[in-house]
Amino acid sequence: DTGVSQNPRHKITKRGQNVTFRCDPISEHNRLYWYRQTLGQGPEFLTYFQNEAQLEKSRLLSDRFSAERPKGSFSTLEIQRTEQGDSAMYLCASSFHRDRGRGQPQHFGDGTRLSIL
Amino acid sequence: QQQVKQSPQSLIVQKGGISIINCAYENTAFDYFPWYQQFPGKGPALLIAIRPDVSEKKEGRFTISFNKSAKQFSLHIMDSQPGDSATYFCAASRDNQGGKLIFGQGTELSVKP
């Protein structure tokens, strides 16, 4: 169990640029979640996948945000035309879900910290 | 819309003391209540979790107390240690809504030697 891996750990970019983050979940986990955390706040849900299907997107996820999980393994989160307000820690979590079963704990990566200049 | 409210915002405890953090929720459909610990620069790490069918769960020095009628739950850290100094988040979720976690605002705990 190597844990959830996120890359890069830090990203500094100019306003208006596009950025992409990657998340590699725990290998047997079929659910993958993205959260955003700003300083002094708890994480806020953005979106989640079960296998390759994106099942829910938060209203926080504007049209500039897109997430994919093409083969049901790793996932990418892209932000287009970044704005100052996008500066935050982007966290990925994964869990294993059985149909009609109780949810299992989510395990988080160490996040990607995005700074917009 | 603040579905999970956490208090206090910060807490200072002497080494060996008991740290108590409280959370209240609004949605009675929530059915899973975890607590996470977060150190600076790291992601949240699951500490302990409870479901509404029990009123208390203990793992080592960590205990969750759950009051379904009051829609409240709390984390107790016994024999608090300086290494416990971190930010603690309560959360809640619904299994039939994909398990997305709704987090509280966090409590910054400082344990003084």
XYZ file of C-alpha atoms in Angstrom:
230
model
C 0.000 0.000 0.000
C 1.902 3.013 -1.274
C -0.796 5.537 -0.467
C -2.327 8.235 -2.635
C 0.261 10.095 -4.693
C -0.186 13.618 -6.058
C 2.013 15.523 -8.480
C 3.314 18.116 -8.567
C 3.465 19.038 -4.877
C 3.694 22.723 -5.678
C 2.724 24.720 -8.750
C 3.320 28.418 -9.267
C 1.837 29.977 -12.355
C 0.739 33.306 -13.770
C -2.883 34.297 -13.903
C -4.495 33.152 -17.132
C -2.324 30.067 -17.588
C -3.635 26.493 -17.636
C -2.492 23.963 -15.050
C -2.930 20.217 -14.691
C -2.542 18.078 -11.581
C -2.267 14.309 -11.354
C -3.496 11.894 -8.702
C -2.566 8.219 -8.413
C -4.941 6.490 -5.978
C -4.316 3.404 -3.876
C -4.233 0.626 -6.464
C -7.339 -1.371 -5.503
C -9.507 1.696 -4.869
C -12.311 2.257 -7.362
C -13.463 5.638 -6.058
C -11.427 8.813 -6.448
C -12.324 12.227 -5.030
C -10.999 15.749 -5.559
C -11.243 18.398 -2.843
C -9.998 21.968 -2.547
C -8.674 23.438 0.691
C -7.969 27.107 1.307
C -5.935 28.388 4.232
C -7.626 27.907 7.576
C -10.589 26.006 6.133
C -11.675 22.414 5.827
C -11.483 20.665 2.449
C -14.408 21.270 0.082
C -15.680 18.569 -2.242
C -15.163 19.193 -5.975
C -15.929 15.948 -7.809
C -15.654 12.180 -7.639
C -15.270 9.166 -9.899
C -16.258 5.555 -9.586
C -13.900 3.720 -11.898
C -13.795 5.936 -15.008
C -17.252 7.477 -14.557
C -17.505 10.981 -13.112
C -20.582 10.685 -10.921
C -20.881 14.101 -9.289
C -19.510 17.619 -9.689
C -19.873 20.351 -7.106
C -21.225 23.756 -8.050
C -17.781 24.983 -6.932
C -16.404 23.387 -10.085
C -16.743 26.124 -12.686
C -16.519 25.537 -16.436
C -12.791 26.273 -16.208
C -12.271 23.081 -14.223
C -12.270 19.636 -15.763
C -11.359 16.268 -14.319
C -10.772 12.935 -15.969
C -10.043 9.381 -14.957
C -9.634 7.771 -18.362
C -8.839 4.179 -17.426
C -10.239 4.101 -13.941
C -6.787 4.406 -12.408
C -5.044 7.806 -12.162
C -6.951 11.059 -12.491
C -6.101 14.548 -13.725
C -7.605 17.873 -12.711
C -7.136 20.737 -15.165
C -7.817 24.402 -14.476
C -7.992 26.648 -17.519
C -7.389 30.397 -17.481
C -6.383 30.401 -13.829
C -7.572 33.213 -11.544
C -6.240 34.525 -8.226
C -9.098 32.816 -6.416
C -7.905 29.421 -7.629
C -4.943 29.588 -5.242
C -5.483 26.665 -2.852
C -4.386 23.176 -1.937
C -5.949 20.582 -4.236
C -6.387 17.270 -2.474
C -7.118 13.852 -3.911
C -8.576 10.962 -1.939
C -9.464 7.384 -2.799
C -11.581 4.602 -1.323
C -12.952 1.186 -2.186
C -16.689 0.871 -2.681
C -18.757 -2.291 -2.938
C -22.150 -2.032 -4.611
C -24.902 -1.832 -1.972
C -22.218 -1.877 0.697
C -21.244 0.694 3.249
C -18.766 3.305 2.176
C -15.146 2.777 3.082
C -12.698 5.326 4.506
C -11.192 7.892 2.195
C -7.408 8.156 2.202
C -5.902 11.456 1.165
C -2.750 12.393 -0.672
C -0.560 15.304 0.431
C -2.060 17.601 -2.160
C -0.851 20.005 -4.818
C -0.449 23.582 -3.614
C -1.332 26.028 -6.380
C -0.159 29.628 -6.214
C -1.362 32.130 -8.815
C 0.901 35.151 -9.344
C -24.471 26.449 3.695
C -22.600 25.165 6.703
C -23.727 21.604 7.216
C -21.047 20.689 9.778
C -20.049 23.171 12.476
C -16.902 22.590 14.509
C -15.676 24.181 17.720
C -13.469 25.473 19.143
C -11.420 27.057 16.374
C -8.266 26.651 18.456
C -7.382 24.772 21.613
C -4.401 24.790 23.955
C -3.955 21.825 26.287
C -1.216 20.841 28.686
C 0.672 17.603 28.092
C -1.238 14.733 29.676
C -4.550 16.575 29.559
C -7.736 15.767 27.649
C -8.453 17.552 24.366
C -12.124 17.805 23.405
C -13.369 18.991 20.006
C -17.040 19.223 19.155
C -19.042 19.043 15.948
C -22.697 19.538 15.132
C -24.439 18.571 11.927
C -27.732 19.495 10.307
C -28.533 16.728 7.856
C -30.056 13.717 9.619
C -29.334 11.593 6.544
C -25.600 11.628 7.264
C -24.508 8.107 8.199
C -20.714 8.252 8.529
C -18.701 10.587 10.756
C -14.890 10.506 10.519
C -12.230 12.611 12.197
C -9.086 13.594 10.326
C -5.744 14.916 11.594
C -3.708 17.244 9.400
C -0.133 18.444 9.848
C 1.198 21.492 7.950
C 1.989 20.666 4.330
C 0.340 17.248 4.557
C -3.010 15.816 3.556
C -5.655 14.872 6.132
C -5.086 11.470 7.751
C -8.004 9.418 9.046
C -7.918 9.054 12.830
C -11.165 7.363 13.778
C -14.726 7.164 12.469
C -18.192 6.265 13.747
C -21.632 5.374 12.384
C -24.932 6.368 14.050
C -25.696 2.855 15.281
C -23.203 3.241 18.160
C -22.806 6.029 20.713
C -19.081 5.687 21.349
C -15.989 4.311 19.683
C -12.521 4.141 21.168
C -9.203 3.520 19.458
C -6.167 3.932 21.661
C -6.141 7.459 23.101
C -8.866 8.640 20.709
C -12.594 8.365 21.461
C -15.607 9.540 19.465
C -18.811 10.232 21.381
C -21.951 10.400 19.249
C -25.323 11.892 20.229
C -27.814 11.178 17.462
C -30.748 13.053 19.031
C -28.673 16.198 19.507
C -26.981 15.787 16.102
C -23.596 16.208 17.736
C -20.371 14.249 17.950
C -17.070 14.908 19.619
C -13.458 13.766 19.625
C -11.670 13.176 22.915
C -7.890 12.831 22.955
C -6.744 11.353 26.239
C -3.241 11.919 27.637
C -2.573 14.562 24.983
C 1.033 14.747 23.748
C 3.012 17.504 21.994
C 3.050 15.245 18.907
C -0.742 15.550 18.790
C -0.376 19.248 17.924
C -2.103 19.511 14.547
C -5.346 20.635 12.947
C -8.314 18.308 13.437
C -11.308 18.134 11.137
C -14.616 16.429 11.690
C -16.605 15.387 8.640
C -19.868 13.744 7.657
C -21.111 11.873 4.617
C -23.947 9.790 3.196
C -23.239 6.399 1.700
C -26.027 6.851 -0.864
C -24.545 10.126 -2.090
C -21.204 8.759 -3.138
C -19.611 9.241 0.250
C -18.431 12.790 -0.444
C -17.180 14.273 2.809
C -18.545 17.525 4.231
C -15.874 18.919 6.540
C -16.031 21.177 9.564
C -13.889 24.300 9.706
C -11.105 22.675 11.704
C -9.596 23.007 15.189
C -5.949 23.903 15.660
C -4.709 21.961 18.684
C -1.557 22.913 20.521
C -0.314 20.631 23.300
C 2.158 22.387 25.611
C 4.976 20.357 27.224
